[in-house]
Tab-separated table of C-alpha atoms and ligand atoms in Angstrom:
chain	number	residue	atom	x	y	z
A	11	UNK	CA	4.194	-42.084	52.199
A	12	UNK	CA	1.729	-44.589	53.249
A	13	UNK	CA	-1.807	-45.287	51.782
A	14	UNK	CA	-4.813	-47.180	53.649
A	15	UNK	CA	-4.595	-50.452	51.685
A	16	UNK	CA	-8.055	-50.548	50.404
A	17	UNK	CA	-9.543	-47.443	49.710
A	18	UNK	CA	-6.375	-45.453	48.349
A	19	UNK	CA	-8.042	-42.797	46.972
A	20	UNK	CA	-10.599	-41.983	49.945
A	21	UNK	CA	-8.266	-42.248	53.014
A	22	UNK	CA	-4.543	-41.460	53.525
A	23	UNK	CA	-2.777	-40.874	57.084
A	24	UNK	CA	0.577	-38.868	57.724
A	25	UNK	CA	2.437	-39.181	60.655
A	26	UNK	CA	5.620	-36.073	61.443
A	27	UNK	CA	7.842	-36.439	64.442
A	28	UNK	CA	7.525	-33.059	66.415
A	29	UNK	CA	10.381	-30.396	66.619
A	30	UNK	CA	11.313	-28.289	69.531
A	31	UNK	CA	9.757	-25.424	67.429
A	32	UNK	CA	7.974	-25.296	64.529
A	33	UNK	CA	9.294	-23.888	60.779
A	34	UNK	CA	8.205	-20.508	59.474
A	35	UNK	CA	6.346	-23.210	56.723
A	36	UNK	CA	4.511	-24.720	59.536
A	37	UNK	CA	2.973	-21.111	60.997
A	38	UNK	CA	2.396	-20.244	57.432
A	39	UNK	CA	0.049	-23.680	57.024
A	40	UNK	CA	-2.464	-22.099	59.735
A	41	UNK	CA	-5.299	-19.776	58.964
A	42	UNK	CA	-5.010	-16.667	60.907
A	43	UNK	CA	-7.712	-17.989	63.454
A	44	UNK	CA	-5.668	-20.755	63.957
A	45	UNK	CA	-2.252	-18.710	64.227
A	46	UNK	CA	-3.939	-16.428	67.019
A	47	UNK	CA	-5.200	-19.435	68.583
A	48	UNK	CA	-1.453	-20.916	68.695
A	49	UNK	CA	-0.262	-17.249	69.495
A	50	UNK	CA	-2.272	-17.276	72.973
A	51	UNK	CA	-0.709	-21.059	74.068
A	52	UNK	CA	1.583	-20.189	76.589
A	53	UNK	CA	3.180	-23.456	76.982
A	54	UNK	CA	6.070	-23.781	74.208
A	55	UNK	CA	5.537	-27.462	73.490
A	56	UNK	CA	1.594	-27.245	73.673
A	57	UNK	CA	2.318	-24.698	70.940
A	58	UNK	CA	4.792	-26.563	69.175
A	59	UNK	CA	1.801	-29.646	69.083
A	60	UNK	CA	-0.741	-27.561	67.720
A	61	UNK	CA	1.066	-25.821	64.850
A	62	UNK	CA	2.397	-29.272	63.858
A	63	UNK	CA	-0.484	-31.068	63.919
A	64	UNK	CA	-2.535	-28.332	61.968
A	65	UNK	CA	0.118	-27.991	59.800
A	66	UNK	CA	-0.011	-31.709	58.798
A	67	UNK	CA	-3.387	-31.598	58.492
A	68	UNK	CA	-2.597	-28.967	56.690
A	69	UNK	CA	-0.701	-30.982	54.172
A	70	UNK	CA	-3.030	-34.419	54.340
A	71	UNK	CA	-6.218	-32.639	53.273
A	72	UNK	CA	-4.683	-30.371	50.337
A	73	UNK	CA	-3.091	-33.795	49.516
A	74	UNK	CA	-6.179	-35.552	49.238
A	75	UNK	CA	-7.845	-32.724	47.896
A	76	UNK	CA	-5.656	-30.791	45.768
A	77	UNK	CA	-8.396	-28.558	44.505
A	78	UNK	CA	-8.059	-26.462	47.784
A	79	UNK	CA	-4.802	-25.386	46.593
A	80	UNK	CA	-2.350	-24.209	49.345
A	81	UNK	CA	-3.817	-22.102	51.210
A	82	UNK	CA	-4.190	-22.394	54.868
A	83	UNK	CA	-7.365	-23.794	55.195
A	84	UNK	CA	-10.812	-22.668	57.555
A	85	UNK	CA	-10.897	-25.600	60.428
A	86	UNK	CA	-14.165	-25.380	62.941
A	87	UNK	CA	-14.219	-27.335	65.837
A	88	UNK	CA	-17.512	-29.078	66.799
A	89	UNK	CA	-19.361	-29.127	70.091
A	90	UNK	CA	-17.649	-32.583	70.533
A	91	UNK	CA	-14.259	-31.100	69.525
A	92	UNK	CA	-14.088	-32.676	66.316
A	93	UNK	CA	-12.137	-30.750	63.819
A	94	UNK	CA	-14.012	-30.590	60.506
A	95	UNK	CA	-13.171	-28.373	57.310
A	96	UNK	CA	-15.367	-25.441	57.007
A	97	UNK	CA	-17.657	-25.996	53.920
A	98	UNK	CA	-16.339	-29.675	53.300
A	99	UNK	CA	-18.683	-31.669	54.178
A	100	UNK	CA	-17.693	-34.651	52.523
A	101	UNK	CA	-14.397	-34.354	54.318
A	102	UNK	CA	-13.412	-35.811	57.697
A	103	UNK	CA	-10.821	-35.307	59.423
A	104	UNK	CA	-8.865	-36.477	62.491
A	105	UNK	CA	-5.439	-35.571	64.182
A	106	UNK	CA	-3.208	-36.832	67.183
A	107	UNK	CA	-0.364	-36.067	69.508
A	108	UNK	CA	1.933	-37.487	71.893
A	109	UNK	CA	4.811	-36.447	73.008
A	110	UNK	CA	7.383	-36.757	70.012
A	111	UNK	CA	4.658	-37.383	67.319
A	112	UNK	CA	1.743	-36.225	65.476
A	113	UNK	CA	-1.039	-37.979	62.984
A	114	UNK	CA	-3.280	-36.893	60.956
A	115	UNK	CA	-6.083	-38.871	58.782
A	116	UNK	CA	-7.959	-37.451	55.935
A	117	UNK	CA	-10.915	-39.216	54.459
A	118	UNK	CA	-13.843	-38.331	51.237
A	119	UNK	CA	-16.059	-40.394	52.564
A	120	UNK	CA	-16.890	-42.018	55.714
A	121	UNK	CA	-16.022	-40.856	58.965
A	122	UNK	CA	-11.992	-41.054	60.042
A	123	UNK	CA	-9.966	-40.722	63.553
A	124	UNK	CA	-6.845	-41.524	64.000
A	125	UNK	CA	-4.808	-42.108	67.599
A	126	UNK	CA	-1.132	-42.416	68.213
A	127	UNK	CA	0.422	-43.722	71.536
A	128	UNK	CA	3.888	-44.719	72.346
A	129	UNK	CA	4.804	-48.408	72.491
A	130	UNK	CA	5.825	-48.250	75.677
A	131	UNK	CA	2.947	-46.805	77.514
A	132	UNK	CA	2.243	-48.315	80.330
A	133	UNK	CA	-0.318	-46.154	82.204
A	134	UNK	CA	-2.985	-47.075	81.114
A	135	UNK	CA	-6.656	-47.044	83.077
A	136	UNK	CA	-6.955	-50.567	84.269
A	137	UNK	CA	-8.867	-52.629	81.951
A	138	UNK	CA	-12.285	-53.371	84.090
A	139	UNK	CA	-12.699	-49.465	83.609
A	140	UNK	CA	-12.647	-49.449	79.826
A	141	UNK	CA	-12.496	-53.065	78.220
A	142	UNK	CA	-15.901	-54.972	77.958
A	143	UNK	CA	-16.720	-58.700	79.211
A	144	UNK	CA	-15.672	-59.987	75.892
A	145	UNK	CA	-12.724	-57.864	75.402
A	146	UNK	CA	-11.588	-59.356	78.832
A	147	UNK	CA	-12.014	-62.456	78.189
A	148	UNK	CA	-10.435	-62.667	74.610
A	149	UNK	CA	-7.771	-60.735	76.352
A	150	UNK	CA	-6.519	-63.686	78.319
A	151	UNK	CA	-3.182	-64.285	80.094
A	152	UNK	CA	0.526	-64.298	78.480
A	153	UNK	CA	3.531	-62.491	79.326
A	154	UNK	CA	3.405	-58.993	80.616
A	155	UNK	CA	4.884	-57.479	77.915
A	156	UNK	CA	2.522	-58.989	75.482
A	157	UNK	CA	-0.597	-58.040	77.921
A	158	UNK	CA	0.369	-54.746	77.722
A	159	UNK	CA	0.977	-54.678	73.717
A	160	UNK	CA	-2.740	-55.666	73.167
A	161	UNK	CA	-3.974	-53.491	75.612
A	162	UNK	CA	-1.829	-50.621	73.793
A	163	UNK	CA	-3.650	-52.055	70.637
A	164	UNK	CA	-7.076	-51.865	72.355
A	165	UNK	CA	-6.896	-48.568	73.651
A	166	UNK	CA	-5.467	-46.886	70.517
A	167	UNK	CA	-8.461	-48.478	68.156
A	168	UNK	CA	-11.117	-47.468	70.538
A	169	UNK	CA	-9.615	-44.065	70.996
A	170	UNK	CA	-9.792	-43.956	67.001
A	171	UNK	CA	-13.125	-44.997	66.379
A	172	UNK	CA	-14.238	-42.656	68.787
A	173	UNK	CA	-12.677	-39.991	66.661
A	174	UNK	CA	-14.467	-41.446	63.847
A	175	UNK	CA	-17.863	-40.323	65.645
A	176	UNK	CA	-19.312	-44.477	64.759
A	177	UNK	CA	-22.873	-44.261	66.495
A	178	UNK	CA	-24.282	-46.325	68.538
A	179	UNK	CA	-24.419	-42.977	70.726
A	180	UNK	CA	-23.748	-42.361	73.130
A	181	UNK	CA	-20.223	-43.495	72.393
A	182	UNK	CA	-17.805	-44.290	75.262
A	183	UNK	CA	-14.925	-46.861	75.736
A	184	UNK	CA	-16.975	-49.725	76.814
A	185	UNK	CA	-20.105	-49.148	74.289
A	186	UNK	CA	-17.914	-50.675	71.472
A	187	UNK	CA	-15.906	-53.468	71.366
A	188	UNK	CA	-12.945	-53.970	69.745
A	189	UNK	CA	-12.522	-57.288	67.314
A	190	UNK	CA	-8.815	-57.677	66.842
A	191	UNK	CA	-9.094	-60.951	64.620
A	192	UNK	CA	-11.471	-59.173	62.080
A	193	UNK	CA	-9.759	-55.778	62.440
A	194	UNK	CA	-13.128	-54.151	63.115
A	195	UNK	CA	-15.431	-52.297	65.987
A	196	UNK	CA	-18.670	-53.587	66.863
A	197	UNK	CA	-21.640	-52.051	69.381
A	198	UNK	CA	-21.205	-53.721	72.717
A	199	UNK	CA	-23.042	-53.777	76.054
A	200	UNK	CA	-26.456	-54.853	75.008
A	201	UNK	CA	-26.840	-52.108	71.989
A	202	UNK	CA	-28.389	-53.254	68.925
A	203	UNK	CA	-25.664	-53.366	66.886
A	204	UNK	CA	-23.421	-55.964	68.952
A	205	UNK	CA	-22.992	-58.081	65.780
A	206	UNK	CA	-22.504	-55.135	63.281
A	207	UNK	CA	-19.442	-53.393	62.445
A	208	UNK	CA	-19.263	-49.922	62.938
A	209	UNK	CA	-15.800	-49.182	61.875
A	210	UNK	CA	-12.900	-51.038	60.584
A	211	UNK	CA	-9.568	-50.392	62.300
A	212	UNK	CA	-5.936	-50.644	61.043
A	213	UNK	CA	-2.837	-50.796	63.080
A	214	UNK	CA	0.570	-48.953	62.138
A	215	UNK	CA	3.757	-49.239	63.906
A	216	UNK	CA	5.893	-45.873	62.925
A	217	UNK	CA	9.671	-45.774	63.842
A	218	UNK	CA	9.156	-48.601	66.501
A	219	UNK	CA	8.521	-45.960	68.650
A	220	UNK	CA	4.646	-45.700	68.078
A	221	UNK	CA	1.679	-47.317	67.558
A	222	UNK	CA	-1.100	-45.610	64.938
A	223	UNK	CA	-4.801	-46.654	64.800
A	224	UNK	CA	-6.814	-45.868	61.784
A	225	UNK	CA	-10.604	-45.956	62.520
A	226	UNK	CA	-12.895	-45.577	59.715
A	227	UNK	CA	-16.971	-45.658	60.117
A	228	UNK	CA	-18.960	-48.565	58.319
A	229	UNK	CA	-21.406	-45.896	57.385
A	230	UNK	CA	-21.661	-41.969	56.686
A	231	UNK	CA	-21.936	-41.376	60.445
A	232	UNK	CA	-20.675	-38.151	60.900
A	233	UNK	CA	-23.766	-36.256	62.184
A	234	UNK	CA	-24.660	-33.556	61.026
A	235	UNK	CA	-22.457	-30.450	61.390
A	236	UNK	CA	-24.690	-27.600	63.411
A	237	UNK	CA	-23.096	-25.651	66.577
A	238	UNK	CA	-20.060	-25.727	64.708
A	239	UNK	CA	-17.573	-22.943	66.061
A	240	UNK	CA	-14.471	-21.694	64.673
A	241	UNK	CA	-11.473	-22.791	66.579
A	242	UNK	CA	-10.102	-20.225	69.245
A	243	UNK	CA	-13.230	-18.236	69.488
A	244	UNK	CA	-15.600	-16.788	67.126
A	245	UNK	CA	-15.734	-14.942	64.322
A	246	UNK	CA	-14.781	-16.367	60.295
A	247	UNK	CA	-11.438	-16.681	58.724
B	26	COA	C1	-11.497	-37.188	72.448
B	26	COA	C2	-10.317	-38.053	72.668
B	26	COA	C3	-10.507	-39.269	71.777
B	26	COA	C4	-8.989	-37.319	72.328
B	26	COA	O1	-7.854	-38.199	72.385
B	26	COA	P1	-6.484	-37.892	73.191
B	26	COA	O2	-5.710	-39.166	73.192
B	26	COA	O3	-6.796	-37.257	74.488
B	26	COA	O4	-5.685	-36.814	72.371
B	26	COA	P2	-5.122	-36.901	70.886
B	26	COA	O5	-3.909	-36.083	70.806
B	26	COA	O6	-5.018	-38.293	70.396
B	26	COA	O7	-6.271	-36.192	70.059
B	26	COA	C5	-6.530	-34.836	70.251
B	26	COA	C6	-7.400	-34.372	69.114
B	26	COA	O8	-8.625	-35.102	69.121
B	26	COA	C7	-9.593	-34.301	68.491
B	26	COA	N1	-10.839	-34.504	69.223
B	26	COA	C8	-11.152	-34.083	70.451
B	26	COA	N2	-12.391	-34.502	70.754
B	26	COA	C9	-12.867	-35.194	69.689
B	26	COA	C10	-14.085	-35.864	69.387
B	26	COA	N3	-15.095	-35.934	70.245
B	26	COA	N4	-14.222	-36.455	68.190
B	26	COA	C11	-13.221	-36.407	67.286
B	26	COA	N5	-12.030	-35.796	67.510
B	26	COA	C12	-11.869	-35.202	68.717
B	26	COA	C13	-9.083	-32.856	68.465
B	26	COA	O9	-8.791	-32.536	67.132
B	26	COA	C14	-7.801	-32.929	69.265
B	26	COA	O10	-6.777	-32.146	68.721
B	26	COA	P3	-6.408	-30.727	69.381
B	26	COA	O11	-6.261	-30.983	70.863
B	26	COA	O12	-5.139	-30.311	68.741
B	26	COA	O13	-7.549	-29.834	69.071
B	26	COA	C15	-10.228	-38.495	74.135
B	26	COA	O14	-10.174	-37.362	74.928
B	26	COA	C16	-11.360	-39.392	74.629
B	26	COA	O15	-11.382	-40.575	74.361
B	26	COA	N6	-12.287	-38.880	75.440
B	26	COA	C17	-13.279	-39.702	76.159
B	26	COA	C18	-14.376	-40.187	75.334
B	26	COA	C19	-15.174	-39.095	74.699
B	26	COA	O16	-15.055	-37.948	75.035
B	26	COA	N7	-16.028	-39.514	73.775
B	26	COA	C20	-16.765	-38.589	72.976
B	26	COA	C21	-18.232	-38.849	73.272
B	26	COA	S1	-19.170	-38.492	71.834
């Protein structure tokens, strides 16, 4: 089990390596919206990444708030393709996927995302396209290997706070800048808040197989939740 150090109570992350198939448990953690949604993927391990990762979402949020009990519960996915809880406001919610691994972040109060990437990715975009100045220049030289490490470590926090829907709007990889040393994500690119944070960031290793990133907003960001629509089409649970 692991805990975001300082706000125990408000944030927790899981992480759940992915099977070839998922349990009868896992189908049975999905609203019926959800379960047709799954039911229409064709490709098995597209399905496989969806029932897992709702179905540790599943677990995180009635986890952090046991007073849902354990039923599935109603997900809507915004414009954006956030996931959000339906009626929840004042929960937020963020999941990812590679290939071998899913994440999912709960949080009560401030916006959360959460990103997970394998250690050894190495395809990333090259850097001019999605670093800033700064980012470049803090970036530096060093070995190969380590380049590649911080630019795993870059990628994965902007990718979270992202997720975390931080303003300034509108929000793309090289309007915020990543600020390794004080573990936080600041405006960037001439936007009024260059100097202020607008999400702290932690970074998890899992099985040395993965790197995590845990963005959470500085402020009560997420906007508010109109044109909301119910995953896989529409209709209510
Ligand atoms: C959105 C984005 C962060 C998703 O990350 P990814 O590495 O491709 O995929 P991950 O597996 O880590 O995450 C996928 C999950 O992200 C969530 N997601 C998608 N868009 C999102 C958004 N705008 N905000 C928050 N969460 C989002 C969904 O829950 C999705 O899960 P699902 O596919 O099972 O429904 C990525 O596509 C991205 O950076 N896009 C470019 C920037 C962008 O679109 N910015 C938004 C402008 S406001």
């Amino acid at each position: 089990m692991t805990t975001e150090d300082e706000h125990p109570a408000a944030c927790i992350w899981r992480t759940r390596p992915l099977p070839t198939v998922p349990s009868e448990g896992d189908w049975a953690a999905l609203s019926a919206l959800d379960r047709r949604h799954a039911d229409g993927i064709a490709h098995p391990a597209a399905r496989t990444r969806f029932v897992i990762g709702r179905a540790l979402l599943h677990a995180a949020v009635t986890e952090l708030a046991p007073e849902l009990g354990h039923a599935p519960i109603g997900l809507e996915v915004a414009a954006s393709g956030r996931l959000d809880v339906a009626g929840r406001e004042d929960l937020h919610i963020s999941i990812s996927h590679t290939r071998g691994l899913a994440a999912a972040a709960v949080s009560r109060d401030v916006g959360v995302g959460i990103d997970v990437e394998p250690i050894g990715r190495d395809d990333l975009p090259p850097p001019a396209v999605w670093l800033t100045e700064e980012e470049r220049r803090r970036l530096g030289g060093g070995s190969r290997h380590a380049r590649r490490r911080r630019l795993l470590r870059l990628w994965v926090a902007k990718e979270a706070a992202i997720k975390a829907g931080v303003r300034p709007r509108p929000v793309t990889r090289r309007t915020i800048e990543v600020d390794e040393e004080q573990r936080r994500v600041v405006g960037a690119n001439g936007t009024a808040a260059r100097t202020e944070e607008i999400a702290s960031v932690s970074w998890f290793v899992v099985g040395d197989r993965f790197l995590v990133a845990l963005a959470r907003a500085a402020i009560p960001a997420v906007s508010g939740r109109t044109a909301l629509t119910p995953i896989g089409g529409s209709g209510a649970r």
